[in-house]
Amino acid sequence: MYLNDDFSQRVVITPNDYNWVDSPTAGVERMMLDRIGDEVARATSLVRYAPNSRFPAHTHGGGEEIFVLEGVFADEHGEYPKGSYLRNPIGSSHSPHVGPEGAIIFVKLHQFDSADQRQCAVDTNAQSWRQGLVDGLTVMSLHSYLGENVALVKWAPNTQFNPHRHWGGEEIFVIEGTFHDEHGSYPKGSWLRSPHLSQHAPFTKEDGALIYVKVGHLPEAV
């Protein structure tokens, strides 16, 4: 399967575009955002777990990155509430399950550098924020390796950021509020992937925004 596999192209997916499809496991659905491969793939997806569902034990051949958007995600190592950020490096394994409220997670698979062996489970609800580059912006760093950086960015209402260029690309998932730039408006649940050397001047309006941001990780092409 090849879905949004041209990394030189900008991609925007909003909740109006969602098309949930069944996974091979009952009670687990996917909204595929990009994908190169079949069941084992380089993939970015939303995964929705029905209440009290389970996913089979599996090993992460290319690493797994997770942000918990709704509910409580769990495995044999712990429970991870909404707002948790997880990294499971290449060679790690687990058996995911959820409780009576179900869960929705943002997942990136097979996108780790082979030398990036950091494993973590961060409850972002309990972490501190630092001042961003402009007033109204606060940042929580989640991961950094070589040129790749992952963070949460909290935007106060009516905040304007500087025009900037994305070296190595930029990927955004809108967790709360509405994110804007000169190209459009992106409500909660939107996913944006902007290629190497793209540029924009983002801002918020009266509802502000909370976004997951990953930069420096996209190839020019595959």
PDB file of C-alpha atoms in Angstrom:
ATOM      1  CA  MET A   1       0.000   0.000   0.000  1.00  0.00           C
ATOM      2  CA  TYR A   2       1.209   3.498  -0.848  1.00  0.00           C
ATOM      3  CA  LEU A   3      -0.637   6.395   0.786  1.00  0.00           C
ATOM      4  CA  ASN A   4       0.701   9.963   0.825  1.00  0.00           C
ATOM      5  CA  ASP A   5       4.121   8.469   0.115  1.00  0.00           C
ATOM      6  CA  ASP A   6       5.530  11.434  -1.842  1.00  0.00           C
ATOM      7  CA  PHE A   7       7.353  13.372   0.862  1.00  0.00           C
ATOM      8  CA  SER A   8       7.986  16.286  -1.470  1.00  0.00           C
ATOM      9  CA  GLN A   9       4.257  17.100  -1.356  1.00  0.00           C
ATOM     10  CA  ARG A  10       2.290  18.952   1.317  1.00  0.00           C
ATOM     11  CA  VAL A  11      -0.551  16.900   2.827  1.00  0.00           C
ATOM     12  CA  VAL A  12      -3.470  18.110   4.955  1.00  0.00           C
ATOM     13  CA  ILE A  13      -6.071  15.789   6.490  1.00  0.00           C
ATOM     14  CA  THR A  14      -8.904  17.179   8.633  1.00  0.00           C
ATOM     15  CA  PRO A  15     -11.551  15.241  10.600  1.00  0.00           C
ATOM     16  CA  ASN A  16     -13.937  15.656   7.631  1.00  0.00           C
ATOM     17  CA  ASP A  17     -11.530  13.418   5.679  1.00  0.00           C
ATOM     18  CA  TYR A  18     -11.426  10.590   8.225  1.00  0.00           C
ATOM     19  CA  ASN A  19     -12.156   7.093   6.940  1.00  0.00           C
ATOM     20  CA  TRP A  20     -11.778   4.538   9.727  1.00  0.00           C
ATOM     21  CA  VAL A  21     -10.970   0.995   8.561  1.00  0.00           C
ATOM     22  CA  ASP A  22     -10.842  -2.235  10.530  1.00  0.00           C
ATOM     23  CA  SER A  23      -7.443  -3.613  11.502  1.00  0.00           C
ATOM     24  CA  PRO A  24      -6.884  -7.396  11.523  1.00  0.00           C
ATOM     25  CA  THR A  25      -7.769  -7.307  15.253  1.00  0.00           C
ATOM     26  CA  ALA A  26     -11.409  -7.012  16.322  1.00  0.00           C
ATOM     27  CA  GLY A  27     -12.199  -3.769  18.129  1.00  0.00           C
ATOM     28  CA  VAL A  28      -9.215  -1.880  16.692  1.00  0.00           C
ATOM     29  CA  GLU A  29      -9.680   0.578  13.801  1.00  0.00           C
ATOM     30  CA  ARG A  30      -7.239   2.769  11.887  1.00  0.00           C
ATOM     31  CA  MET A  31      -7.364   6.095  10.131  1.00  0.00           C
ATOM     32  CA  MET A  32      -4.329   5.918   7.863  1.00  0.00           C
ATOM     33  CA  LEU A  33      -2.485   9.212   7.292  1.00  0.00           C
ATOM     34  CA  ASP A  34       0.532   7.993   5.363  1.00  0.00           C
ATOM     35  CA  ARG A  35       1.770   4.495   4.633  1.00  0.00           C
ATOM     36  CA  ILE A  36       4.430   2.625   2.690  1.00  0.00           C
ATOM     37  CA  GLY A  37       3.908  -1.138   3.009  1.00  0.00           C
ATOM     38  CA  ASP A  38       1.195  -3.584   3.929  1.00  0.00           C
ATOM     39  CA  GLU A  39       0.504  -4.848   7.463  1.00  0.00           C
ATOM     40  CA  VAL A  40       4.144  -4.201   8.386  1.00  0.00           C
ATOM     41  CA  ALA A  41       4.741  -0.674   7.101  1.00  0.00           C
ATOM     42  CA  ARG A  42       6.303   2.712   7.512  1.00  0.00           C
ATOM     43  CA  ALA A  43       3.094   4.313   8.699  1.00  0.00           C
ATOM     44  CA  THR A  44       1.487   7.279  10.416  1.00  0.00           C
ATOM     45  CA  SER A  45      -2.034   6.597  11.681  1.00  0.00           C
ATOM     46  CA  LEU A  46      -4.740   7.276  14.191  1.00  0.00           C
ATOM     47  CA  VAL A  47      -5.720   4.070  15.967  1.00  0.00           C
ATOM     48  CA  ARG A  48      -9.067   3.738  17.748  1.00  0.00           C
ATOM     49  CA  TYR A  49      -9.517   1.054  20.398  1.00  0.00           C
ATOM     50  CA  ALA A  50     -13.045   0.003  21.360  1.00  0.00           C
ATOM     51  CA  PRO A  51     -13.691  -0.382  25.114  1.00  0.00           C
ATOM     52  CA  ASN A  52     -11.907  -3.377  26.655  1.00  0.00           C
ATOM     53  CA  SER A  53     -10.124  -4.296  23.416  1.00  0.00           C
ATOM     54  CA  ARG A  54      -6.652  -5.759  22.984  1.00  0.00           C
ATOM     55  CA  PHE A  55      -3.987  -5.860  20.285  1.00  0.00           C
ATOM     56  CA  PRO A  56      -1.746  -8.932  19.943  1.00  0.00           C
ATOM     57  CA  ALA A  57       1.791  -8.949  21.314  1.00  0.00           C
ATOM     58  CA  HIS A  58       4.207  -7.602  18.715  1.00  0.00           C
ATOM     59  CA  THR A  59       7.799  -6.481  18.277  1.00  0.00           C
ATOM     60  CA  HIS A  60       8.667  -3.061  16.873  1.00  0.00           C
ATOM     61  CA  GLY A  61      10.893  -3.807  13.915  1.00  0.00           C
ATOM     62  CA  GLY A  62      11.286  -0.122  13.066  1.00  0.00           C
ATOM     63  CA  GLY A  63      10.294   1.564  16.317  1.00  0.00           C
ATOM     64  CA  GLU A  64       6.980   3.017  17.502  1.00  0.00           C
ATOM     65  CA  GLU A  65       6.050   6.544  18.608  1.00  0.00           C
ATOM     66  CA  ILE A  66       2.658   7.169  20.293  1.00  0.00           C
ATOM     67  CA  PHE A  67       0.708  10.137  21.596  1.00  0.00           C
ATOM     68  CA  VAL A  68      -2.476   9.285  23.529  1.00  0.00           C
ATOM     69  CA  LEU A  69      -5.310  11.537  22.344  1.00  0.00           C
ATOM     70  CA  GLU A  70      -8.284  10.060  24.209  1.00  0.00           C
ATOM     71  CA  GLY A  71      -8.855   7.532  26.984  1.00  0.00           C
ATOM     72  CA  VAL A  72      -6.180   5.407  28.660  1.00  0.00           C
ATOM     73  CA  PHE A  73      -3.802   3.285  26.586  1.00  0.00           C
ATOM     74  CA  ALA A  74      -2.048   0.435  28.422  1.00  0.00           C
ATOM     75  CA  ASP A  75       0.324  -2.492  28.052  1.00  0.00           C
ATOM     76  CA  GLU A  76       2.135  -4.872  30.399  1.00  0.00           C
ATOM     77  CA  HIS A  77       4.531  -2.062  31.328  1.00  0.00           C
ATOM     78  CA  GLY A  78       1.965   0.485  32.542  1.00  0.00           C
ATOM     79  CA  GLU A  79      -1.067   2.686  31.914  1.00  0.00           C
ATOM     80  CA  TYR A  80      -0.816   5.872  29.862  1.00  0.00           C
ATOM     81  CA  PRO A  81      -3.602   8.463  30.149  1.00  0.00           C
ATOM     82  CA  LYS A  82      -4.612  11.081  27.609  1.00  0.00           C
ATOM     83  CA  GLY A  83      -1.590  13.317  26.997  1.00  0.00           C
ATOM     84  CA  SER A  84       1.007  10.544  27.322  1.00  0.00           C
ATOM     85  CA  TYR A  85       3.936  10.423  24.884  1.00  0.00           C
ATOM     86  CA  LEU A  86       5.601   7.027  24.318  1.00  0.00           C
ATOM     87  CA  ARG A  87       8.675   5.894  22.426  1.00  0.00           C
ATOM     88  CA  ASN A  88       9.306   2.174  21.900  1.00  0.00           C
ATOM     89  CA  PRO A  89      12.611   1.694  20.042  1.00  0.00           C
ATOM     90  CA  ILE A  90      13.552  -0.903  17.466  1.00  0.00           C
ATOM     91  CA  GLY A  91      13.443  -4.396  18.991  1.00  0.00           C
ATOM     92  CA  SER A  92      11.076  -3.525  21.855  1.00  0.00           C
ATOM     93  CA  SER A  93       7.768  -5.381  22.245  1.00  0.00           C
ATOM     94  CA  HIS A  94       4.465  -5.151  24.105  1.00  0.00           C
ATOM     95  CA  SER A  95       0.814  -6.279  24.253  1.00  0.00           C
ATOM     96  CA  PRO A  96      -1.477  -3.213  24.140  1.00  0.00           C
ATOM     97  CA  HIS A  97      -4.917  -3.111  25.726  1.00  0.00           C
ATOM     98  CA  VAL A  98      -7.464  -0.567  26.878  1.00  0.00           C
ATOM     99  CA  GLY A  99     -10.147  -0.371  29.574  1.00  0.00           C
ATOM    100  CA  PRO A 100     -13.845   0.487  29.564  1.00  0.00           C
ATOM    101  CA  GLU A 101     -13.461   3.971  28.048  1.00  0.00           C
ATOM    102  CA  GLY A 102     -11.451   2.843  25.024  1.00  0.00           C
ATOM    103  CA  ALA A 103      -8.692   5.011  23.552  1.00  0.00           C
ATOM    104  CA  ILE A 104      -7.530   6.893  20.473  1.00  0.00           C
ATOM    105  CA  ILE A 105      -3.801   7.177  19.806  1.00  0.00           C
ATOM    106  CA  PHE A 106      -1.615   8.895  17.199  1.00  0.00           C
ATOM    107  CA  VAL A 107       1.013   6.377  16.057  1.00  0.00           C
ATOM    108  CA  LYS A 108       4.154   6.504  13.922  1.00  0.00           C
ATOM    109  CA  LEU A 109       5.785   3.180  12.948  1.00  0.00           C
ATOM    110  CA  HIS A 110       9.108   2.229  11.331  1.00  0.00           C
ATOM    111  CA  GLN A 111      10.472   5.773  11.474  1.00  0.00           C
ATOM    112  CA  PHE A 112      13.316   5.429  14.019  1.00  0.00           C
ATOM    113  CA  ASP A 113      16.987   5.842  13.290  1.00  0.00           C
ATOM    114  CA  SER A 114      18.595   2.489  14.123  1.00  0.00           C
ATOM    115  CA  ALA A 115      20.870   4.166  16.692  1.00  0.00           C
ATOM    116  CA  ASP A 116      18.006   6.000  18.432  1.00  0.00           C
ATOM    117  CA  GLN A 117      17.356   3.653  21.359  1.00  0.00           C
ATOM    118  CA  ARG A 118      15.598   5.999  23.781  1.00  0.00           C
ATOM    119  CA  GLN A 119      12.550   4.369  25.384  1.00  0.00           C
ATOM    120  CA  CYS A 120      10.235   6.652  27.328  1.00  0.00           C
ATOM    121  CA  ALA A 121       6.732   7.179  28.676  1.00  0.00           C
ATOM    122  CA  VAL A 122       6.073  10.862  29.427  1.00  0.00           C
ATOM    123  CA  ASP A 123       2.872  12.109  31.044  1.00  0.00           C
ATOM    124  CA  THR A 124       2.798  15.573  29.510  1.00  0.00           C
ATOM    125  CA  ASN A 125       0.094  16.637  31.990  1.00  0.00           C
ATOM    126  CA  ALA A 126       2.778  16.607  34.695  1.00  0.00           C
ATOM    127  CA  GLN A 127       5.603  18.317  32.757  1.00  0.00           C
ATOM    128  CA  SER A 128       6.620  21.978  32.717  1.00  0.00           C
ATOM    129  CA  TRP A 129       6.455  24.372  29.762  1.00  0.00           C
ATOM    130  CA  ARG A 130       9.107  26.848  28.634  1.00  0.00           C
ATOM    131  CA  GLN A 131       8.651  30.166  26.910  1.00  0.00           C
ATOM    132  CA  GLY A 132       8.618  29.988  23.119  1.00  0.00           C
ATOM    133  CA  LEU A 133      10.191  32.332  20.603  1.00  0.00           C
ATOM    134  CA  VAL A 134       7.257  34.774  20.640  1.00  0.00           C
ATOM    135  CA  ASP A 135       4.798  35.974  23.277  1.00  0.00           C
ATOM    136  CA  GLY A 136       1.825  33.639  23.619  1.00  0.00           C
ATOM    137  CA  LEU A 137       3.815  30.532  22.725  1.00  0.00           C
ATOM    138  CA  THR A 138       4.995  27.866  25.208  1.00  0.00           C
ATOM    139  CA  VAL A 139       6.878  24.687  24.325  1.00  0.00           C
ATOM    140  CA  MET A 140       7.372  21.245  25.883  1.00  0.00           C
ATOM    141  CA  SER A 141      10.244  19.297  24.332  1.00  0.00           C
ATOM    142  CA  LEU A 142       9.535  15.556  24.066  1.00  0.00           C
ATOM    143  CA  HIS A 143      12.409  14.094  22.033  1.00  0.00           C
ATOM    144  CA  SER A 144      15.492  15.147  20.140  1.00  0.00           C
ATOM    145  CA  TYR A 145      17.886  13.017  18.122  1.00  0.00           C
ATOM    146  CA  LEU A 146      20.337  14.360  15.550  1.00  0.00           C
ATOM    147  CA  GLY A 147      18.198  16.779  13.461  1.00  0.00           C
ATOM    148  CA  GLU A 148      14.848  15.354  14.554  1.00  0.00           C
ATOM    149  CA  ASN A 149      12.860  17.198  17.233  1.00  0.00           C
ATOM    150  CA  VAL A 150       9.448  16.448  18.752  1.00  0.00           C
ATOM    151  CA  ALA A 151       7.525  18.873  20.963  1.00  0.00           C
ATOM    152  CA  LEU A 152       4.145  20.055  22.120  1.00  0.00           C
ATOM    153  CA  VAL A 153       3.479  23.714  21.388  1.00  0.00           C
ATOM    154  CA  LYS A 154       0.751  25.619  23.203  1.00  0.00           C
ATOM    155  CA  TRP A 155      -0.602  28.693  21.420  1.00  0.00           C
ATOM    156  CA  ALA A 156      -2.472  31.377  23.346  1.00  0.00           C
ATOM    157  CA  PRO A 157      -5.407  32.989  21.500  1.00  0.00           C
ATOM    158  CA  ASN A 158      -4.460  35.492  18.778  1.00  0.00           C
ATOM    159  CA  THR A 159      -0.767  34.559  18.619  1.00  0.00           C
ATOM    160  CA  GLN A 160       1.287  35.176  15.474  1.00  0.00           C
ATOM    161  CA  PHE A 161       4.527  33.282  14.782  1.00  0.00           C
ATOM    162  CA  ASN A 162       7.346  34.376  12.511  1.00  0.00           C
ATOM    163  CA  PRO A 163       7.459  33.212   8.882  1.00  0.00           C
ATOM    164  CA  HIS A 164       9.897  30.292   8.780  1.00  0.00           C
ATOM    165  CA  ARG A 165      11.225  27.524   6.541  1.00  0.00           C
ATOM    166  CA  HIS A 166      11.170  23.807   7.440  1.00  0.00           C
ATOM    167  CA  TRP A 167      14.587  22.199   7.036  1.00  0.00           C
ATOM    168  CA  GLY A 168      13.865  18.469   6.973  1.00  0.00           C
ATOM    169  CA  GLY A 169      10.113  19.060   6.870  1.00  0.00           C
ATOM    170  CA  GLU A 170       7.464  19.571   9.530  1.00  0.00           C
ATOM    171  CA  GLU A 171       4.607  17.411  10.758  1.00  0.00           C
ATOM    172  CA  ILE A 172       1.757  18.725  12.939  1.00  0.00           C
ATOM    173  CA  PHE A 173      -1.214  17.117  14.661  1.00  0.00           C
ATOM    174  CA  VAL A 174      -3.742  19.558  16.150  1.00  0.00           C
ATOM    175  CA  ILE A 175      -4.677  18.281  19.631  1.00  0.00           C
ATOM    176  CA  GLU A 176      -6.877  21.193  20.760  1.00  0.00           C
ATOM    177  CA  GLY A 177      -8.197  24.424  19.276  1.00  0.00           C
ATOM    178  CA  THR A 178      -7.602  25.588  15.705  1.00  0.00           C
ATOM    179  CA  PHE A 179      -4.241  26.120  14.003  1.00  0.00           C
ATOM    180  CA  HIS A 180      -3.988  28.547  11.073  1.00  0.00           C
ATOM    181  CA  ASP A 181      -1.514  29.703   8.453  1.00  0.00           C
ATOM    182  CA  GLU A 182      -1.735  31.558   5.157  1.00  0.00           C
ATOM    183  CA  HIS A 183      -2.750  28.311   3.436  1.00  0.00           C
ATOM    184  CA  GLY A 184      -5.795  27.460   5.571  1.00  0.00           C
ATOM    185  CA  SER A 185      -7.369  26.635   8.924  1.00  0.00           C
ATOM    186  CA  TYR A 186      -6.920  23.320  10.712  1.00  0.00           C
ATOM    187  CA  PRO A 187      -9.312  22.312  13.519  1.00  0.00           C
ATOM    188  CA  LYS A 188      -8.720  19.802  16.307  1.00  0.00           C
ATOM    189  CA  GLY A 189      -7.852  16.430  14.793  1.00  0.00           C
ATOM    190  CA  SER A 190      -6.104  17.836  11.708  1.00  0.00           C
ATOM    191  CA  TRP A 191      -2.804  16.415  10.467  1.00  0.00           C
ATOM    192  CA  LEU A 192      -0.385  18.422   8.318  1.00  0.00           C
ATOM    193  CA  ARG A 193       2.828  17.253   6.682  1.00  0.00           C
ATOM    194  CA  SER A 194       4.953  19.949   5.045  1.00  0.00           C
ATOM    195  CA  PRO A 195       8.015  18.985   2.993  1.00  0.00           C
ATOM    196  CA  HIS A 196      11.671  19.905   3.232  1.00  0.00           C
ATOM    197  CA  LEU A 197      12.209  23.652   2.672  1.00  0.00           C
ATOM    198  CA  SER A 198       8.488  24.497   2.746  1.00  0.00           C
ATOM    199  CA  GLN A 199       7.550  27.639   4.641  1.00  0.00           C
ATOM    200  CA  HIS A 200       4.595  29.324   6.334  1.00  0.00           C
ATOM    201  CA  ALA A 201       3.595  31.961   8.903  1.00  0.00           C
ATOM    202  CA  PRO A 202       1.285  30.254  11.442  1.00  0.00           C
ATOM    203  CA  PHE A 203      -1.114  31.917  13.861  1.00  0.00           C
ATOM    204  CA  THR A 204      -4.122  31.337  16.087  1.00  0.00           C
ATOM    205  CA  LYS A 205      -7.418  33.120  16.570  1.00  0.00           C
ATOM    206  CA  GLU A 206      -9.717  33.320  19.592  1.00  0.00           C
ATOM    207  CA  ASP A 207      -9.615  29.611  20.554  1.00  0.00           C
ATOM    208  CA  GLY A 208      -5.809  29.168  20.567  1.00  0.00           C
ATOM    209  CA  ALA A 209      -4.312  25.736  19.883  1.00  0.00           C
ATOM    210  CA  LEU A 210      -2.266  22.849  21.254  1.00  0.00           C
ATOM    211  CA  ILE A 211      -0.234  20.990  18.636  1.00  0.00           C
ATOM    212  CA  TYR A 212       2.170  18.056  18.384  1.00  0.00           C
ATOM    213  CA  VAL A 213       5.077  19.111  16.169  1.00  0.00           C
ATOM    214  CA  LYS A 214       7.848  17.007  14.657  1.00  0.00           C
ATOM    215  CA  VAL A 215      10.549  18.601  12.512  1.00  0.00           C
ATOM    216  CA  GLY A 216      13.727  17.592  10.695  1.00  0.00           C
ATOM    217  CA  HIS A 217      12.658  14.010  10.001  1.00  0.00           C
ATOM    218  CA  LEU A 218      11.199  13.964   6.492  1.00  0.00           C
ATOM    219  CA  PRO A 219      13.185  12.793   3.460  1.00  0.00           C
ATOM    220  CA  GLU A 220      13.100  14.831   0.284  1.00  0.00           C
ATOM    221  CA  ALA A 221      11.662  11.787  -1.483  1.00  0.00           C
ATOM    222  CA  VAL A 222      11.311   8.027  -1.121  1.00  0.00           C
TER     223      VAL A 222
END
